[in-house]
Each structure stands twice: as structure tokens, then as C-alpha cells.
Amino acid sequence: MGVPLGVVLMWDMFLPSRLGFIFSLHCSHYYITNNLRAGMFGVLVDWFESVPDMPWLDIPYCILMAVFLREHKGSIKFAVNHPIASLVILILYVQANVICVHLLLGLPLVGCLNNAWDSLTAALCWWGVFFCPGDLFYKAVQLKPIQLAIAVICEARHARLVMHSCQEGNQYFPQHTTIIILCGVVDGSAVRLMMSLDRKIRGEAACESDGENELKQVTEVTKASFVLGVFNALILTGKIPLSAAEGVFFGALFMVALLLNDILLGRTSPFIPIQGAFWKVVCSKHQKVE
């Protein structure tokens, strides 16, 4: 049975335009990808990838964690009376992401001690924040410009560590999207999760003002880590045509944008409208009980 002549003519008219459209999309994708990587974007990605963790990223993070620990109510008195316990808490904060991700993947928890410089740096920052003569170190890092610089560096470090944890999950569970995302979320929320152990160590010195349990009150950091985890999983599984280094760079821009939105613009979390709409659809039958 032959094909009608009209169908053949319509197909001949449609096929070249369709192939041309696909070819133009392919060429556009090839042009954008390769020119971005060859231009200023590629230079920035290569530069950020070449920045070593120690000292440029780890030292500001240790300072931030030491300041975060000091801001807990009763932390100075606890550090004076129980210095070893206070130092152990800070080291747990600094190594929280490695501990939690290794626990999730069933890897040795002592892997957090693989780099002795991290623990030594944490100890030096702990002394500077709590016991520096005249409180000079703490006052210096509390200056607004230095505080902002430390925060920006730590957000960039956050994006790099989330990608590293996602790569670690992909290494042991290849192409398993759920585990890759979970590794990213656990890495990003590790410090907040470690606060539960912190309260056990400090005992009566801990108080409710330190914040709610992360599982009860999910913070913006955990929500942002979930977004990064999904983004990294799409990259590692080949759904998004980007390299891991490019994913880290975009993730760092995302985290810094959230930080500047919070500090400079003073706006509320961008996740609140999304979260409210989601729970309104999912749990519309029940109202939140106060």
C-alpha cells in the first residue's frame, strides 16, 4: 500500500526544518559551552579550583566556627572551666561534615583526623577567640569588613565541600541520585546536626537559645544544601553538561547570593514562599498546631 503523495510532500517540507532546528540547538549549546569555558568564565572556574583549602578556606571557617561557639550562652565560662571539652566541641564543629557523611556511607569516622592541620588550626582559632590577651583577636574578626569577608569565603567553601560529599556518594553508589543528594544535604547541615552532641557534652551549660534541633526546625543552610545536592546530582549523573569544577563555581555563586540577600538587603529567606506553597498543597487538610 503506497503512501499518499500529500503526506510525502508534507514530510519533505517538515523534515529539513526539524533537522535544522535540532542542528541549531546543538550548535548553540556547543558554542555557549565551549566559549564560556574558553573565556572569562573558564578562567574564574580554573582559578577557584586552584585555590587550596588550607589556608585560604579552612582558616576562615575555623574562625567562624570558633565565633559561633563563643556566641552560645555560657560558652566563655564553660571554656574556662572545661577547656578540653570546649576544644573538642569546636573540632567536632569543624569536622562535622566528614563525620556525618562517613557515618552515612559507612566509612571510618577517624577519617576526619586524616589532615592534622585542620585540628591544629581549630585549636589555634579556639585559643584566639576565647583566650587571646585583651580579646584582640575576637574584636578584630568582629569588624564588619572582616566578618563579611569570612562569611563569603565560608559560603564558597560550603559549595566545594557539598560537591566533594556528593562525589564521595557517587563513588560508592554510582549514579544513585537519592544517595548523592542525601550526602550533599548531610554535609551542608552537619554543624547543626552536631549541635545535638554538643548539648550532651555541655550538659547544663546548653540552653534553648542555641537553636532548635535541625530535624525539628530546618534552617536555610540545610535548604540551600538540598538545592546544591540536587544540582550536583544532576551534574554527576550527566543530566547537566557541566564539570564538577563548574558546578562548584555556580554553587558558590548561589551561596554567596543567599548570604548577600540576608546581610546586605535584609530580606527574608527565598525558600519561605516555596516552602509555604508546598505545605499548603501537601497538608492543606490540617492547620499547623501552635
PDB file of C-alpha atoms in Angstrom:
ATOM      1  CA  MET A   1       0.000   0.000   0.000  1.00  0.00           C
ATOM      2  CA  GLY A   2       1.568   3.306  -1.084  1.00  0.00           C
ATOM      3  CA  VAL A   3       1.895   6.461   0.951  1.00  0.00           C
ATOM      4  CA  PRO A   4      -0.275   9.384  -0.232  1.00  0.00           C
ATOM      5  CA  LEU A   5       1.629  11.999  -2.205  1.00  0.00           C
ATOM      6  CA  GLY A   6       0.431  14.786   0.107  1.00  0.00           C
ATOM      7  CA  VAL A   7       1.926  13.077   3.164  1.00  0.00           C
ATOM      8  CA  VAL A   8       5.245  12.658   1.360  1.00  0.00           C
ATOM      9  CA  LEU A   9       5.327  16.335   0.348  1.00  0.00           C
ATOM     10  CA  MET A  10       4.437  17.493   3.867  1.00  0.00           C
ATOM     11  CA  TRP A  11       7.153  15.250   5.349  1.00  0.00           C
ATOM     12  CA  ASP A  12       9.707  16.590   2.870  1.00  0.00           C
ATOM     13  CA  MET A  13       8.788  20.132   3.874  1.00  0.00           C
ATOM     14  CA  PHE A  14       8.798  19.383   7.619  1.00  0.00           C
ATOM     15  CA  LEU A  15      11.922  17.206   7.922  1.00  0.00           C
ATOM     16  CA  PRO A  16      14.540  19.770   6.838  1.00  0.00           C
ATOM     17  CA  SER A  17      13.173  22.439   9.159  1.00  0.00           C
ATOM     18  CA  ARG A  18      13.049  19.976  12.067  1.00  0.00           C
ATOM     19  CA  LEU A  19      16.588  18.785  11.438  1.00  0.00           C
ATOM     20  CA  GLY A  20      17.711  22.381  11.063  1.00  0.00           C
ATOM     21  CA  PHE A  21      16.114  23.297  14.400  1.00  0.00           C
ATOM     22  CA  ILE A  22      17.829  20.395  16.162  1.00  0.00           C
ATOM     23  CA  PHE A  23      21.131  21.234  14.499  1.00  0.00           C
ATOM     24  CA  SER A  24      20.842  24.880  15.523  1.00  0.00           C
ATOM     25  CA  LEU A  25      20.135  23.876  19.128  1.00  0.00           C
ATOM     26  CA  HIS A  26      23.145  21.580  19.111  1.00  0.00           C
ATOM     27  CA  CYS A  27      25.365  24.308  17.640  1.00  0.00           C
ATOM     28  CA  SER A  28      24.093  26.874  20.142  1.00  0.00           C
ATOM     29  CA  HIS A  29      24.770  24.522  23.062  1.00  0.00           C
ATOM     30  CA  TYR A  30      28.238  23.714  21.671  1.00  0.00           C
ATOM     31  CA  TYR A  31      29.019  27.405  21.099  1.00  0.00           C
ATOM     32  CA  ILE A  32      27.816  28.561  24.523  1.00  0.00           C
ATOM     33  CA  THR A  33      29.500  25.722  26.429  1.00  0.00           C
ATOM     34  CA  ASN A  34      32.872  25.943  24.701  1.00  0.00           C
ATOM     35  CA  ASN A  35      33.036  29.731  24.574  1.00  0.00           C
ATOM     36  CA  LEU A  36      32.104  30.054  28.238  1.00  0.00           C
ATOM     37  CA  ARG A  37      34.792  27.579  29.200  1.00  0.00           C
ATOM     38  CA  ALA A  38      37.359  29.283  26.976  1.00  0.00           C
ATOM     39  CA  GLY A  39      36.541  32.836  28.129  1.00  0.00           C
ATOM     40  CA  MET A  40      36.486  34.657  31.431  1.00  0.00           C
ATOM     41  CA  PHE A  41      34.148  32.078  32.951  1.00  0.00           C
ATOM     42  CA  GLY A  42      36.693  29.329  32.365  1.00  0.00           C
ATOM     43  CA  VAL A  43      39.443  31.464  33.872  1.00  0.00           C
ATOM     44  CA  LEU A  44      37.370  32.065  37.023  1.00  0.00           C
ATOM     45  CA  VAL A  45      36.482  28.381  37.330  1.00  0.00           C
ATOM     46  CA  ASP A  46      40.119  27.328  36.951  1.00  0.00           C
ATOM     47  CA  TRP A  47      41.234  29.969  39.457  1.00  0.00           C
ATOM     48  CA  PHE A  48      38.674  28.935  42.065  1.00  0.00           C
ATOM     49  CA  GLU A  49      39.510  25.260  41.565  1.00  0.00           C
ATOM     50  CA  SER A  50      43.208  26.010  42.108  1.00  0.00           C
ATOM     51  CA  VAL A  51      42.631  27.762  45.449  1.00  0.00           C
ATOM     52  CA  PRO A  52      43.785  25.307  48.164  1.00  0.00           C
ATOM     53  CA  ASP A  53      41.578  24.590  51.165  1.00  0.00           C
ATOM     54  CA  MET A  54      44.430  25.303  53.550  1.00  0.00           C
ATOM     55  CA  PRO A  55      44.940  28.130  54.408  1.00  0.00           C
ATOM     56  CA  TRP A  56      42.535  30.239  52.294  1.00  0.00           C
ATOM     57  CA  LEU A  57      39.305  28.380  53.060  1.00  0.00           C
ATOM     58  CA  ASP A  58      39.908  26.352  56.217  1.00  0.00           C
ATOM     59  CA  ILE A  59      41.278  29.117  58.445  1.00  0.00           C
ATOM     60  CA  PRO A  60      38.286  31.469  57.909  1.00  0.00           C
ATOM     61  CA  TYR A  61      35.956  28.523  58.514  1.00  0.00           C
ATOM     62  CA  CYS A  62      37.692  27.630  61.797  1.00  0.00           C
ATOM     63  CA  ILE A  63      37.429  31.269  62.880  1.00  0.00           C
ATOM     64  CA  LEU A  64      33.732  31.332  62.003  1.00  0.00           C
ATOM     65  CA  MET A  65      33.062  28.145  63.966  1.00  0.00           C
ATOM     66  CA  ALA A  66      35.002  29.419  66.989  1.00  0.00           C
ATOM     67  CA  VAL A  67      32.988  32.654  66.958  1.00  0.00           C
ATOM     68  CA  PHE A  68      29.801  30.628  66.522  1.00  0.00           C
ATOM     69  CA  LEU A  69      30.736  28.557  69.590  1.00  0.00           C
ATOM     70  CA  ARG A  70      31.578  31.618  71.659  1.00  0.00           C
ATOM     71  CA  GLU A  71      28.212  33.217  70.934  1.00  0.00           C
ATOM     72  CA  HIS A  72      26.462  30.384  72.772  1.00  0.00           C
ATOM     73  CA  LYS A  73      25.231  31.451  76.181  1.00  0.00           C
ATOM     74  CA  GLY A  74      27.689  30.497  78.902  1.00  0.00           C
ATOM     75  CA  SER A  75      30.350  29.383  76.406  1.00  0.00           C
ATOM     76  CA  ILE A  76      33.160  31.547  77.882  1.00  0.00           C
ATOM     77  CA  LYS A  77      32.584  30.235  81.394  1.00  0.00           C
ATOM     78  CA  PHE A  78      32.408  26.690  80.030  1.00  0.00           C
ATOM     79  CA  ALA A  79      35.671  27.169  78.086  1.00  0.00           C
ATOM     80  CA  VAL A  80      37.459  28.449  81.204  1.00  0.00           C
ATOM     81  CA  ASN A  81      36.171  25.663  83.446  1.00  0.00           C
ATOM     82  CA  HIS A  82      36.337  22.858  80.853  1.00  0.00           C
ATOM     83  CA  PRO A  83      38.857  23.871  78.158  1.00  0.00           C
ATOM     84  CA  ILE A  84      39.363  20.357  76.746  1.00  0.00           C
ATOM     85  CA  ALA A  85      35.633  19.797  76.331  1.00  0.00           C
ATOM     86  CA  SER A  86      35.230  23.204  74.675  1.00  0.00           C
ATOM     87  CA  LEU A  87      38.078  22.481  72.248  1.00  0.00           C
ATOM     88  CA  VAL A  88      36.630  19.054  71.413  1.00  0.00           C
ATOM     89  CA  ILE A  89      33.284  20.672  70.612  1.00  0.00           C
ATOM     90  CA  LEU A  90      34.961  23.104  68.193  1.00  0.00           C
ATOM     91  CA  ILE A  91      36.863  20.272  66.489  1.00  0.00           C
ATOM     92  CA  LEU A  92      33.566  18.406  66.130  1.00  0.00           C
ATOM     93  CA  TYR A  93      32.066  21.507  64.503  1.00  0.00           C
ATOM     94  CA  VAL A  94      34.994  21.862  62.098  1.00  0.00           C
ATOM     95  CA  GLN A  95      34.984  18.169  61.165  1.00  0.00           C
ATOM     96  CA  ALA A  96      31.209  17.742  61.328  1.00  0.00           C
ATOM     97  CA  ASN A  97      30.735  17.272  57.573  1.00  0.00           C
ATOM     98  CA  VAL A  98      33.325  14.480  57.339  1.00  0.00           C
ATOM     99  CA  ILE A  99      31.962  12.712  60.427  1.00  0.00           C
ATOM    100  CA  CYS A 100      28.321  12.835  59.307  1.00  0.00           C
ATOM    101  CA  VAL A 101      28.966  11.863  55.662  1.00  0.00           C
ATOM    102  CA  HIS A 102      31.279   8.996  56.675  1.00  0.00           C
ATOM    103  CA  LEU A 103      28.653   7.815  59.143  1.00  0.00           C
ATOM    104  CA  LEU A 104      26.056   7.919  56.370  1.00  0.00           C
ATOM    105  CA  LEU A 105      28.236   5.962  53.916  1.00  0.00           C
ATOM    106  CA  GLY A 106      29.570   3.504  56.496  1.00  0.00           C
ATOM    107  CA  LEU A 107      33.158   4.781  56.268  1.00  0.00           C
ATOM    108  CA  PRO A 108      35.644   5.071  59.185  1.00  0.00           C
ATOM    109  CA  LEU A 109      34.820   8.090  61.333  1.00  0.00           C
ATOM    110  CA  VAL A 110      38.514   8.652  62.100  1.00  0.00           C
ATOM    111  CA  GLY A 111      38.860   9.839  58.505  1.00  0.00           C
ATOM    112  CA  CYS A 112      38.200  13.329  59.894  1.00  0.00           C
ATOM    113  CA  LEU A 113      41.660  13.168  61.507  1.00  0.00           C
ATOM    114  CA  ASN A 114      43.347  12.425  58.195  1.00  0.00           C
ATOM    115  CA  ASN A 115      44.556  16.025  57.980  1.00  0.00           C
ATOM    116  CA  ALA A 116      46.153  17.097  61.256  1.00  0.00           C
ATOM    117  CA  TRP A 117      46.336  20.718  60.099  1.00  0.00           C
ATOM    118  CA  ASP A 118      42.552  21.066  60.395  1.00  0.00           C
ATOM    119  CA  SER A 119      42.551  20.140  64.092  1.00  0.00           C
ATOM    120  CA  LEU A 120      45.658  22.259  64.781  1.00  0.00           C
ATOM    121  CA  THR A 121      44.097  25.253  63.020  1.00  0.00           C
ATOM    122  CA  ALA A 122      40.880  24.773  65.002  1.00  0.00           C
ATOM    123  CA  ALA A 123      42.878  24.711  68.251  1.00  0.00           C
ATOM    124  CA  LEU A 124      44.706  27.945  67.373  1.00  0.00           C
ATOM    125  CA  CYS A 125      41.475  29.702  66.377  1.00  0.00           C
ATOM    126  CA  TRP A 126      39.802  28.461  69.563  1.00  0.00           C
ATOM    127  CA  TRP A 127      42.608  29.965  71.667  1.00  0.00           C
ATOM    128  CA  GLY A 128      42.466  33.235  69.717  1.00  0.00           C
ATOM    129  CA  VAL A 129      38.696  33.637  70.100  1.00  0.00           C
ATOM    130  CA  PHE A 130      38.462  32.617  73.762  1.00  0.00           C
ATOM    131  CA  PHE A 131      41.823  33.392  75.396  1.00  0.00           C
ATOM    132  CA  CYS A 132      43.707  35.987  73.309  1.00  0.00           C
ATOM    133  CA  PRO A 133      45.056  38.764  75.603  1.00  0.00           C
ATOM    134  CA  GLY A 134      42.811  41.797  75.563  1.00  0.00           C
ATOM    135  CA  ASP A 135      40.327  39.886  73.423  1.00  0.00           C
ATOM    136  CA  LEU A 136      42.131  41.437  70.428  1.00  0.00           C
ATOM    137  CA  PHE A 137      41.610  38.506  68.050  1.00  0.00           C
ATOM    138  CA  TYR A 138      37.876  38.258  68.714  1.00  0.00           C
ATOM    139  CA  LYS A 139      37.420  42.025  68.356  1.00  0.00           C
ATOM    140  CA  ALA A 140      39.359  42.000  65.090  1.00  0.00           C
ATOM    141  CA  VAL A 141      37.286  39.257  63.455  1.00  0.00           C
ATOM    142  CA  GLN A 142      34.116  41.005  64.613  1.00  0.00           C
ATOM    143  CA  LEU A 143      34.851  44.052  62.445  1.00  0.00           C
ATOM    144  CA  LYS A 144      32.186  44.284  59.738  1.00  0.00           C
ATOM    145  CA  PRO A 145      34.509  44.101  56.682  1.00  0.00           C
ATOM    146  CA  ILE A 146      36.432  41.132  58.078  1.00  0.00           C
ATOM    147  CA  GLN A 147      33.195  39.485  59.180  1.00  0.00           C
ATOM    148  CA  LEU A 148      31.740  39.826  55.688  1.00  0.00           C
ATOM    149  CA  ALA A 149      34.915  38.515  54.034  1.00  0.00           C
ATOM    150  CA  ILE A 150      34.974  35.466  56.312  1.00  0.00           C
ATOM    151  CA  ALA A 151      31.294  34.770  55.645  1.00  0.00           C
ATOM    152  CA  VAL A 152      31.749  34.966  51.846  1.00  0.00           C
ATOM    153  CA  ILE A 153      34.783  32.653  51.941  1.00  0.00           C
ATOM    154  CA  CYS A 154      32.920  30.150  54.109  1.00  0.00           C
ATOM    155  CA  GLU A 155      29.955  30.094  51.722  1.00  0.00           C
ATOM    156  CA  ALA A 156      32.306  29.328  48.821  1.00  0.00           C
ATOM    157  CA  ARG A 157      33.902  26.595  50.929  1.00  0.00           C
ATOM    158  CA  HIS A 158      30.449  25.242  51.706  1.00  0.00           C
ATOM    159  CA  ALA A 159      29.694  24.771  47.993  1.00  0.00           C
ATOM    160  CA  ARG A 160      33.015  22.987  47.449  1.00  0.00           C
ATOM    161  CA  LEU A 161      32.508  20.599  50.367  1.00  0.00           C
ATOM    162  CA  VAL A 162      28.949  19.751  49.315  1.00  0.00           C
ATOM    163  CA  MET A 163      30.223  18.818  45.857  1.00  0.00           C
ATOM    164  CA  HIS A 164      33.015  16.745  47.417  1.00  0.00           C
ATOM    165  CA  SER A 165      30.494  14.832  49.547  1.00  0.00           C
ATOM    166  CA  CYS A 166      28.251  14.275  46.517  1.00  0.00           C
ATOM    167  CA  GLN A 167      31.254  12.929  44.588  1.00  0.00           C
ATOM    168  CA  GLU A 168      32.050  10.641  47.518  1.00  0.00           C
ATOM    169  CA  GLY A 169      28.497   9.322  47.492  1.00  0.00           C
ATOM    170  CA  ASN A 170      28.658   8.830  43.725  1.00  0.00           C
ATOM    171  CA  GLN A 171      31.943   6.951  44.129  1.00  0.00           C
ATOM    172  CA  TYR A 172      30.455   4.322  46.453  1.00  0.00           C
ATOM    173  CA  PHE A 173      26.952   4.338  44.941  1.00  0.00           C
ATOM    174  CA  PRO A 174      27.414   5.250  41.261  1.00  0.00           C
ATOM    175  CA  GLN A 175      24.509   7.028  39.569  1.00  0.00           C
ATOM    176  CA  HIS A 176      22.336   6.690  42.694  1.00  0.00           C
ATOM    177  CA  THR A 177      20.692  10.098  42.713  1.00  0.00           C
ATOM    178  CA  THR A 178      18.986   9.819  46.112  1.00  0.00           C
ATOM    179  CA  ILE A 179      22.196   8.958  47.958  1.00  0.00           C
ATOM    180  CA  ILE A 180      24.139  11.692  46.154  1.00  0.00           C
ATOM    181  CA  ILE A 181      21.551  14.299  47.179  1.00  0.00           C
ATOM    182  CA  LEU A 182      21.432  12.962  50.742  1.00  0.00           C
ATOM    183  CA  CYS A 183      25.227  13.223  51.034  1.00  0.00           C
ATOM    184  CA  GLY A 184      25.020  16.866  49.990  1.00  0.00           C
ATOM    185  CA  VAL A 185      22.243  17.653  52.468  1.00  0.00           C
ATOM    186  CA  VAL A 186      24.006  15.893  55.358  1.00  0.00           C
ATOM    187  CA  ASP A 187      27.259  17.683  54.563  1.00  0.00           C
ATOM    188  CA  GLY A 188      25.579  21.072  54.499  1.00  0.00           C
ATOM    189  CA  SER A 189      23.624  20.574  57.721  1.00  0.00           C
ATOM    190  CA  ALA A 190      26.368  18.708  59.587  1.00  0.00           C
ATOM    191  CA  VAL A 191      27.168  21.514  62.038  1.00  0.00           C
ATOM    192  CA  ARG A 192      23.538  21.885  63.046  1.00  0.00           C
ATOM    193  CA  LEU A 193      23.227  18.122  63.427  1.00  0.00           C
ATOM    194  CA  MET A 194      26.386  18.071  65.554  1.00  0.00           C
ATOM    195  CA  MET A 195      24.794  20.545  67.971  1.00  0.00           C
ATOM    196  CA  SER A 196      22.831  17.666  69.491  1.00  0.00           C
ATOM    197  CA  LEU A 197      26.117  16.043  70.555  1.00  0.00           C
ATOM    198  CA  ASP A 198      27.367  19.472  71.635  1.00  0.00           C
ATOM    199  CA  ARG A 199      24.470  19.777  74.069  1.00  0.00           C
ATOM    200  CA  LYS A 200      25.246  16.359  75.533  1.00  0.00           C
ATOM    201  CA  ILE A 201      28.843  17.424  76.199  1.00  0.00           C
ATOM    202  CA  ARG A 202      27.963  20.813  77.694  1.00  0.00           C
ATOM    203  CA  GLY A 203      25.096  19.417  79.733  1.00  0.00           C
ATOM    204  CA  GLU A 204      23.515  22.140  81.844  1.00  0.00           C
ATOM    205  CA  ALA A 205      25.568  24.808  80.073  1.00  0.00           C
ATOM    206  CA  ALA A 206      23.487  24.272  76.924  1.00  0.00           C
ATOM    207  CA  CYS A 207      20.290  26.236  76.596  1.00  0.00           C
ATOM    208  CA  GLU A 208      17.356  26.582  74.249  1.00  0.00           C
ATOM    209  CA  SER A 209      18.729  29.824  72.798  1.00  0.00           C
ATOM    210  CA  ASP A 210      21.343  27.765  70.926  1.00  0.00           C
ATOM    211  CA  GLY A 211      18.635  26.886  68.427  1.00  0.00           C
ATOM    212  CA  GLU A 212      16.198  24.105  67.726  1.00  0.00           C
ATOM    213  CA  ASN A 213      17.170  20.644  66.600  1.00  0.00           C
ATOM    214  CA  GLU A 214      17.813  20.718  62.855  1.00  0.00           C
ATOM    215  CA  LEU A 215      15.297  17.951  62.195  1.00  0.00           C
ATOM    216  CA  LYS A 216      12.599  19.917  64.037  1.00  0.00           C
ATOM    217  CA  GLN A 217      13.390  23.335  62.562  1.00  0.00           C
ATOM    218  CA  VAL A 218      15.155  23.107  59.201  1.00  0.00           C
ATOM    219  CA  THR A 219      17.390  26.123  58.626  1.00  0.00           C
ATOM    220  CA  GLU A 220      18.115  27.970  55.404  1.00  0.00           C
ATOM    221  CA  VAL A 221      21.563  26.361  55.213  1.00  0.00           C
ATOM    222  CA  THR A 222      20.040  22.884  55.000  1.00  0.00           C
ATOM    223  CA  LYS A 223      17.533  24.008  52.369  1.00  0.00           C
ATOM    224  CA  ALA A 224      20.326  25.562  50.308  1.00  0.00           C
ATOM    225  CA  SER A 225      22.360  22.363  50.700  1.00  0.00           C
ATOM    226  CA  PHE A 226      19.413  20.401  49.331  1.00  0.00           C
ATOM    227  CA  VAL A 227      19.345  22.642  46.258  1.00  0.00           C
ATOM    228  CA  LEU A 228      23.097  22.177  45.828  1.00  0.00           C
ATOM    229  CA  GLY A 229      22.718  18.420  46.312  1.00  0.00           C
ATOM    230  CA  VAL A 230      20.105  18.186  43.550  1.00  0.00           C
ATOM    231  CA  PHE A 231      22.211  20.388  41.256  1.00  0.00           C
ATOM    232  CA  ASN A 232      25.353  18.336  41.911  1.00  0.00           C
ATOM    233  CA  ALA A 233      23.488  15.057  41.431  1.00  0.00           C
ATOM    234  CA  LEU A 234      22.267  16.213  38.016  1.00  0.00           C
ATOM    235  CA  ILE A 235      25.852  17.090  37.089  1.00  0.00           C
ATOM    236  CA  LEU A 236      27.365  13.833  38.353  1.00  0.00           C
ATOM    237  CA  THR A 237      24.713  11.717  36.633  1.00  0.00           C
ATOM    238  CA  GLY A 238      25.226  13.530  33.323  1.00  0.00           C
ATOM    239  CA  LYS A 239      21.876  15.321  33.227  1.00  0.00           C
ATOM    240  CA  ILE A 240      23.536  18.759  33.176  1.00  0.00           C
ATOM    241  CA  PRO A 241      26.549  19.161  30.836  1.00  0.00           C
ATOM    242  CA  LEU A 242      28.863  20.798  33.371  1.00  0.00           C
ATOM    243  CA  SER A 243      32.057  19.665  35.040  1.00  0.00           C
ATOM    244  CA  ALA A 244      32.338  19.290  38.805  1.00  0.00           C
ATOM    245  CA  ALA A 245      34.524  22.408  38.987  1.00  0.00           C
ATOM    246  CA  GLU A 246      31.908  24.447  37.135  1.00  0.00           C
ATOM    247  CA  GLY A 247      29.215  23.072  39.422  1.00  0.00           C
ATOM    248  CA  VAL A 248      31.213  24.181  42.464  1.00  0.00           C
ATOM    249  CA  PHE A 249      31.617  27.655  40.977  1.00  0.00           C
ATOM    250  CA  PHE A 250      27.878  28.031  40.317  1.00  0.00           C
ATOM    251  CA  GLY A 251      27.153  26.620  43.767  1.00  0.00           C
ATOM    252  CA  ALA A 252      29.472  29.175  45.351  1.00  0.00           C
ATOM    253  CA  LEU A 253      27.711  31.988  43.491  1.00  0.00           C
ATOM    254  CA  PHE A 254      24.369  30.654  44.723  1.00  0.00           C
ATOM    255  CA  MET A 255      25.510  30.517  48.361  1.00  0.00           C
ATOM    256  CA  VAL A 256      27.109  33.965  48.235  1.00  0.00           C
ATOM    257  CA  ALA A 257      23.921  35.382  46.673  1.00  0.00           C
ATOM    258  CA  LEU A 258      21.884  33.974  49.581  1.00  0.00           C
ATOM    259  CA  LEU A 259      24.358  35.475  52.041  1.00  0.00           C
ATOM    260  CA  LEU A 260      24.261  38.928  50.453  1.00  0.00           C
ATOM    261  CA  ASN A 261      20.471  38.739  50.278  1.00  0.00           C
ATOM    262  CA  ASP A 262      20.412  38.156  54.026  1.00  0.00           C
ATOM    263  CA  ILE A 263      23.153  40.569  55.140  1.00  0.00           C
ATOM    264  CA  LEU A 264      23.024  43.487  52.737  1.00  0.00           C
ATOM    265  CA  LEU A 265      19.390  43.531  51.630  1.00  0.00           C
ATOM    266  CA  GLY A 266      17.884  42.244  54.857  1.00  0.00           C
ATOM    267  CA  ARG A 267      15.273  40.223  53.005  1.00  0.00           C
ATOM    268  CA  THR A 268      13.601  37.085  54.237  1.00  0.00           C
ATOM    269  CA  SER A 269      14.638  33.630  53.092  1.00  0.00           C
ATOM    270  CA  PRO A 270      13.713  32.939  49.449  1.00  0.00           C
ATOM    271  CA  PHE A 271      12.718  29.429  50.496  1.00  0.00           C
ATOM    272  CA  ILE A 272       9.803  30.602  52.655  1.00  0.00           C
ATOM    273  CA  PRO A 273       7.297  31.182  49.795  1.00  0.00           C
ATOM    274  CA  ILE A 274       8.239  27.863  48.175  1.00  0.00           C
ATOM    275  CA  GLN A 275       8.006  26.028  51.484  1.00  0.00           C
ATOM    276  CA  GLY A 276       4.661  27.650  52.309  1.00  0.00           C
ATOM    277  CA  ALA A 277       3.179  26.773  48.917  1.00  0.00           C
ATOM    278  CA  PHE A 278       4.451  23.194  49.163  1.00  0.00           C
ATOM    279  CA  TRP A 279       2.984  22.507  52.604  1.00  0.00           C
ATOM    280  CA  LYS A 280      -0.244  24.266  51.677  1.00  0.00           C
ATOM    281  CA  VAL A 281      -0.705  21.786  48.841  1.00  0.00           C
ATOM    282  CA  VAL A 282       0.525  18.695  50.683  1.00  0.00           C
ATOM    283  CA  CYS A 283      -1.002  19.367  54.094  1.00  0.00           C
ATOM    284  CA  SER A 284      -3.949  21.570  53.152  1.00  0.00           C
ATOM    285  CA  LYS A 285      -6.319  19.448  55.269  1.00  0.00           C
ATOM    286  CA  HIS A 286      -4.553  20.258  58.551  1.00  0.00           C
ATOM    287  CA  GLN A 287      -3.525  23.597  60.016  1.00  0.00           C
ATOM    288  CA  LYS A 288      -0.234  23.987  61.869  1.00  0.00           C
ATOM    289  CA  VAL A 289      -0.767  23.439  65.607  1.00  0.00           C
ATOM    290  CA  GLU A 290       0.887  26.034  67.819  1.00  0.00           C
TER     291      GLU A 290
END
